[in-house]
Amino acid sequence: MLKTIHATFDGTVLHPEEPVDLESGTYMRITIEIIKPAKAKAGSFLQTARSLKLEGPSDWSTNLEDYLYETKSERSDD
């Protein structure tokens, strides 16, 4: 039986990209063909923004330009 499985090597272990239908302890022969990595999928803007884990004042989204350009230098915390 011949199967083609795409996997990534982390320096120690090969990690298959999809589930492998083999029983534990199955003996096999592995032939490795190095291929160019696929381009990473670009995440959506929302995924990217969430991954940044930004923190800011509660009025940050409303007054973003004021914070960016310091237009309210006399800003008070009230």
mmCIF file of N, CA and C in Angstrom:
data_model
loop_
_atom_site.group_PDB
_atom_site.id
_atom_site.type_symbol
_atom_site.label_atom_id
_atom_site.label_comp_id
_atom_site.label_asym_id
_atom_site.label_seq_id
_atom_site.Cartn_x
_atom_site.Cartn_y
_atom_site.Cartn_z
ATOM 1 N N MET A 1 0.851 -1.176 0.000
ATOM 2 C CA MET A 1 0.000 0.000 0.000
ATOM 3 C C MET A 1 0.897 1.240 0.000
ATOM 4 N N LEU A 2 0.569 2.212 -0.825
ATOM 5 C CA LEU A 2 1.342 3.442 -0.937
ATOM 6 C C LEU A 2 0.442 4.618 -0.586
ATOM 7 N N LYS A 3 0.897 5.458 0.336
ATOM 8 C CA LYS A 3 0.155 6.657 0.737
ATOM 9 C C LYS A 3 1.087 7.848 0.646
ATOM 10 N N THR A 4 0.553 8.974 0.254
ATOM 11 C CA THR A 4 1.302 10.227 0.282
ATOM 12 C C THR A 4 0.744 11.056 1.422
ATOM 13 N N ILE A 5 1.620 11.460 2.307
ATOM 14 C CA ILE A 5 1.217 12.244 3.470
ATOM 15 C C ILE A 5 2.090 13.486 3.529
ATOM 16 N N HIS A 6 1.475 14.641 3.644
ATOM 17 C CA HIS A 6 2.233 15.878 3.809
ATOM 18 C C HIS A 6 2.478 16.099 5.293
ATOM 19 N N ALA A 7 3.702 16.448 5.627
ATOM 20 C CA ALA A 7 4.060 16.632 7.033
ATOM 21 C C ALA A 7 5.078 17.747 7.163
ATOM 22 N N THR A 8 5.214 18.250 8.369
ATOM 23 C CA THR A 8 6.198 19.280 8.696
ATOM 24 C C THR A 8 7.147 18.703 9.733
ATOM 25 N N PHE A 9 8.439 18.970 9.552
ATOM 26 C CA PHE A 9 9.462 18.478 10.472
ATOM 27 C C PHE A 9 9.852 19.605 11.409
ATOM 28 N N ASP A 10 9.790 19.376 12.723
ATOM 29 C CA ASP A 10 10.109 20.420 13.700
ATOM 30 C C ASP A 10 11.533 20.322 14.233
ATOM 31 N N GLY A 11 12.354 19.500 13.601
ATOM 32 C CA GLY A 11 13.723 19.316 14.064
ATOM 33 C C GLY A 11 13.896 17.996 14.788
ATOM 34 N N THR A 12 12.790 17.399 15.222
ATOM 35 C CA THR A 12 12.823 16.123 15.928
ATOM 36 C C THR A 12 11.783 15.147 15.382
ATOM 37 N N VAL A 13 10.586 15.644 15.146
ATOM 38 C CA VAL A 13 9.452 14.785 14.804
ATOM 39 C C VAL A 13 8.768 15.289 13.539
ATOM 40 N N LEU A 14 8.259 14.350 12.731
ATOM 41 C CA LEU A 14 7.421 14.707 11.589
ATOM 42 C C LEU A 14 5.978 14.822 12.071
ATOM 43 N N HIS A 15 5.324 15.925 11.732
ATOM 44 C CA HIS A 15 3.925 16.151 12.120
ATOM 45 C C HIS A 15 3.062 16.131 10.860
ATOM 46 N N PRO A 16 2.202 15.114 10.694
ATOM 47 C CA PRO A 16 1.335 15.059 9.515
ATOM 48 C C PRO A 16 0.332 16.211 9.516
ATOM 49 N N GLU A 17 0.030 16.700 8.314
ATOM 50 C CA GLU A 17 -0.936 17.794 8.188
ATOM 51 C C GLU A 17 -2.375 17.295 8.249
ATOM 52 N N GLU A 18 -2.580 16.010 8.025
ATOM 53 C CA GLU A 18 -3.913 15.432 8.093
ATOM 54 C C GLU A 18 -3.837 14.141 8.907
ATOM 55 N N PRO A 19 -4.967 13.656 9.415
ATOM 56 C CA PRO A 19 -4.949 12.413 10.196
ATOM 57 C C PRO A 19 -4.401 11.250 9.366
ATOM 58 N N VAL A 20 -3.667 10.354 10.012
ATOM 59 C CA VAL A 20 -3.078 9.193 9.350
ATOM 60 C C VAL A 20 -3.812 7.948 9.836
ATOM 61 N N ASP A 21 -4.345 7.177 8.898
ATOM 62 C CA ASP A 21 -5.118 5.986 9.249
ATOM 63 C C ASP A 21 -4.186 4.779 9.381
ATOM 64 N N LEU A 22 -3.432 4.735 10.480
ATOM 65 C CA LEU A 22 -2.510 3.633 10.762
ATOM 66 C C LEU A 22 -2.657 3.226 12.217
ATOM 67 N N GLU A 23 -2.487 1.954 12.468
ATOM 68 C CA GLU A 23 -2.510 1.485 13.847
ATOM 69 C C GLU A 23 -1.185 1.812 14.510
ATOM 70 N N SER A 24 -1.219 2.042 15.804
ATOM 71 C CA SER A 24 -0.011 2.304 16.567
ATOM 72 C C SER A 24 0.942 1.120 16.429
ATOM 73 N N GLY A 25 2.211 1.392 16.232
ATOM 74 C CA GLY A 25 3.220 0.341 16.111
ATOM 75 C C GLY A 25 3.370 -0.209 14.701
ATOM 76 N N THR A 26 2.659 0.364 13.719
ATOM 77 C CA THR A 26 2.761 -0.105 12.337
ATOM 78 C C THR A 26 4.156 0.189 11.797
ATOM 79 N N TYR A 27 4.799 -0.827 11.237
ATOM 80 C CA TYR A 27 6.121 -0.664 10.639
ATOM 81 C C TYR A 27 5.932 -0.157 9.219
ATOM 82 N N MET A 28 6.746 0.815 8.803
ATOM 83 C CA MET A 28 6.613 1.387 7.465
ATOM 84 C C MET A 28 7.963 1.866 6.958
ATOM 85 N N ARG A 29 8.037 2.111 5.685
ATOM 86 C CA ARG A 29 9.215 2.712 5.067
ATOM 87 C C ARG A 29 8.808 4.121 4.649
ATOM 88 N N ILE A 30 9.641 5.084 4.969
ATOM 89 C CA ILE A 30 9.331 6.478 4.655
ATOM 90 C C ILE A 30 10.358 7.005 3.668
ATOM 91 N N THR A 31 9.882 7.544 2.576
ATOM 92 C CA THR A 31 10.731 8.230 1.609
ATOM 93 C C THR A 31 10.398 9.706 1.721
ATOM 94 N N ILE A 32 11.410 10.536 1.889
ATOM 95 C CA ILE A 32 11.167 11.962 2.109
ATOM 96 C C ILE A 32 11.476 12.748 0.843
ATOM 97 N N GLU A 33 10.514 13.536 0.410
ATOM 98 C CA GLU A 33 10.676 14.446 -0.712
ATOM 99 C C GLU A 33 10.471 15.849 -0.160
ATOM 100 N N ILE A 34 11.506 16.665 -0.226
ATOM 101 C CA ILE A 34 11.393 18.029 0.293
ATOM 102 C C ILE A 34 10.727 18.891 -0.771
ATOM 103 N N ILE A 35 9.653 19.547 -0.379
ATOM 104 C CA ILE A 35 8.924 20.415 -1.297
ATOM 105 C C ILE A 35 8.951 21.834 -0.761
ATOM 106 N N LYS A 36 8.731 22.780 -1.650
ATOM 107 C CA LYS A 36 8.676 24.176 -1.212
ATOM 108 C C LYS A 36 7.451 24.354 -0.339
ATOM 109 N N PRO A 37 7.610 25.049 0.772
ATOM 110 C CA PRO A 37 6.449 25.245 1.641
ATOM 111 C C PRO A 37 5.391 26.096 0.947
ATOM 112 N N ALA A 38 4.157 25.757 1.208
ATOM 113 C CA ALA A 38 3.056 26.554 0.678
ATOM 114 C C ALA A 38 3.073 27.909 1.361
ATOM 115 N N LYS A 39 2.637 28.906 0.643
ATOM 116 C CA LYS A 39 2.557 30.234 1.246
ATOM 117 C C LYS A 39 1.569 30.185 2.398
ATOM 118 N N ALA A 40 1.961 30.801 3.483
ATOM 119 C CA ALA A 40 1.077 30.836 4.650
ATOM 120 C C ALA A 40 -0.183 31.614 4.301
ATOM 121 N N LYS A 41 -1.311 31.094 4.749
ATOM 122 C CA LYS A 41 -2.564 31.791 4.496
ATOM 123 C C LYS A 41 -2.583 33.080 5.295
ATOM 124 N N ALA A 42 -2.940 34.138 4.619
ATOM 125 C CA ALA A 42 -3.065 35.416 5.316
ATOM 126 C C ALA A 42 -4.335 35.375 6.154
ATOM 127 N N GLY A 43 -4.208 35.736 7.404
ATOM 128 C CA GLY A 43 -5.373 35.760 8.276
ATOM 129 C C GLY A 43 -6.218 36.985 7.981
ATOM 130 N N SER A 44 -7.420 36.957 8.440
ATOM 131 C CA SER A 44 -8.286 38.111 8.257
ATOM 132 C C SER A 44 -7.773 39.253 9.131
ATOM 133 N N PHE A 45 -8.223 40.447 8.849
ATOM 134 C CA PHE A 45 -7.816 41.601 9.647
ATOM 135 C C PHE A 45 -8.184 41.390 11.108
ATOM 136 N N LEU A 46 -9.391 40.857 11.338
ATOM 137 C CA LEU A 46 -9.854 40.645 12.707
ATOM 138 C C LEU A 46 -8.974 39.625 13.436
ATOM 139 N N GLN A 47 -8.596 38.527 12.763
ATOM 140 C CA GLN A 47 -7.710 37.535 13.381
ATOM 141 C C GLN A 47 -6.367 38.166 13.730
ATOM 142 N N THR A 48 -5.837 38.966 12.825
ATOM 143 C CA THR A 48 -4.555 39.625 13.071
ATOM 144 C C THR A 48 -4.663 40.589 14.241
ATOM 145 N N ALA A 49 -5.715 41.398 14.259
ATOM 146 C CA ALA A 49 -5.899 42.370 15.341
ATOM 147 C C ALA A 49 -6.031 41.669 16.692
ATOM 148 N N ARG A 50 -6.799 40.589 16.732
ATOM 149 C CA ARG A 50 -6.971 39.858 17.995
ATOM 150 C C ARG A 50 -5.665 39.226 18.458
ATOM 151 N N SER A 51 -4.848 38.770 17.515
ATOM 152 C CA SER A 51 -3.599 38.099 17.887
ATOM 153 C C SER A 51 -2.592 39.066 18.497
ATOM 154 N N LEU A 52 -2.762 40.366 18.278
ATOM 155 C CA LEU A 52 -1.824 41.357 18.809
ATOM 156 C C LEU A 52 -2.004 41.574 20.307
ATOM 157 N N LYS A 53 -3.170 41.231 20.840
ATOM 158 C CA LYS A 53 -3.467 41.373 22.272
ATOM 159 C C LYS A 53 -3.120 42.781 22.780
ATOM 160 N N LEU A 54 -3.646 43.769 22.072
ATOM 161 C CA LEU A 54 -3.389 45.157 22.430
ATOM 162 C C LEU A 54 -4.192 45.563 23.659
ATOM 163 N N GLU A 55 -3.616 46.440 24.442
ATOM 164 C CA GLU A 55 -4.305 46.979 25.607
ATOM 165 C C GLU A 55 -4.236 48.495 25.536
ATOM 166 N N GLY A 56 -5.281 49.140 25.970
ATOM 167 C CA GLY A 56 -5.292 50.591 25.957
ATOM 168 C C GLY A 56 -6.409 51.116 26.831
ATOM 169 N N PRO A 57 -6.516 52.439 26.920
ATOM 170 C CA PRO A 57 -7.563 53.053 27.729
ATOM 171 C C PRO A 57 -8.945 52.700 27.180
ATOM 172 N N SER A 58 -9.964 52.830 28.025
ATOM 173 C CA SER A 58 -11.324 52.453 27.622
ATOM 174 C C SER A 58 -11.851 53.287 26.454
ATOM 175 N N ASP A 59 -11.358 54.507 26.280
ATOM 176 C CA ASP A 59 -11.826 55.351 25.175
ATOM 177 C C ASP A 59 -10.866 55.322 23.982
ATOM 178 N N TRP A 60 -10.030 54.313 23.925
ATOM 179 C CA TRP A 60 -9.000 54.228 22.890
ATOM 180 C C TRP A 60 -9.593 54.273 21.482
ATOM 181 N N SER A 61 -10.613 53.461 21.217
ATOM 182 C CA SER A 61 -11.157 53.418 19.864
ATOM 183 C C SER A 61 -11.836 54.731 19.487
ATOM 184 N N THR A 62 -12.439 55.397 20.445
ATOM 185 C CA THR A 62 -13.108 56.664 20.169
ATOM 186 C C THR A 62 -12.105 57.783 19.930
ATOM 187 N N ASN A 63 -11.032 57.804 20.693
ATOM 188 C CA ASN A 63 -10.057 58.898 20.629
ATOM 189 C C ASN A 63 -8.686 58.439 20.131
ATOM 190 N N LEU A 64 -8.667 57.462 19.232
ATOM 191 C CA LEU A 64 -7.403 56.899 18.768
ATOM 192 C C LEU A 64 -6.454 57.961 18.219
ATOM 193 N N GLU A 65 -6.972 58.863 17.380
ATOM 194 C CA GLU A 65 -6.101 59.880 16.787
ATOM 195 C C GLU A 65 -5.523 60.805 17.848
ATOM 196 N N ASP A 66 -6.289 61.101 18.873
ATOM 197 C CA ASP A 66 -5.767 61.934 19.960
ATOM 198 C C ASP A 66 -4.593 61.237 20.642
ATOM 199 N N TYR A 67 -4.708 59.923 20.842
ATOM 200 C CA TYR A 67 -3.612 59.176 21.470
ATOM 201 C C TYR A 67 -2.419 59.048 20.525
ATOM 202 N N LEU A 68 -2.691 58.819 19.238
ATOM 203 C CA LEU A 68 -1.596 58.662 18.276
ATOM 204 C C LEU A 68 -0.805 59.951 18.094
ATOM 205 N N TYR A 69 -1.519 61.059 17.947
ATOM 206 C CA TYR A 69 -0.868 62.326 17.619
ATOM 207 C C TYR A 69 -0.778 63.276 18.800
ATOM 208 N N GLU A 70 -1.163 62.818 19.966
ATOM 209 C CA GLU A 70 -1.098 63.603 21.199
ATOM 210 C C GLU A 70 -1.718 64.980 21.029
ATOM 211 N N THR A 71 -2.899 65.033 20.414
ATOM 212 C CA THR A 71 -3.554 66.320 20.182
ATOM 213 C C THR A 71 -4.186 66.871 21.444
ATOM 214 N N LYS A 72 -4.386 66.024 22.445
ATOM 215 C CA LYS A 72 -4.922 66.499 23.722
ATOM 216 C C LYS A 72 -3.833 66.361 24.771
ATOM 217 N N SER A 73 -2.837 67.224 24.705
ATOM 218 C CA SER A 73 -1.727 67.123 25.657
ATOM 219 C C SER A 73 -2.185 67.431 27.077
ATOM 220 N N GLU A 74 -3.309 68.162 27.192
ATOM 221 C CA GLU A 74 -3.824 68.474 28.515
ATOM 222 C C GLU A 74 -4.834 67.421 28.972
ATOM 223 N N ARG A 75 -4.754 66.206 28.393
ATOM 224 C CA ARG A 75 -5.682 65.116 28.699
ATOM 225 C C ARG A 75 -5.737 64.868 30.205
ATOM 226 N N SER A 76 -6.944 64.756 30.714
ATOM 227 C CA SER A 76 -7.113 64.448 32.137
ATOM 228 C C SER A 76 -7.714 63.061 32.254
ATOM 229 N N ASP A 77 -7.614 62.461 33.419
ATOM 230 C CA ASP A 77 -8.103 61.104 33.629
ATOM 231 C C ASP A 77 -9.519 61.075 34.188
ATOM 232 N N ASP A 78 -10.358 62.048 33.848
ATOM 233 C CA ASP A 78 -11.720 62.034 34.377
ATOM 234 C C ASP A 78 -12.710 61.589 33.374
#
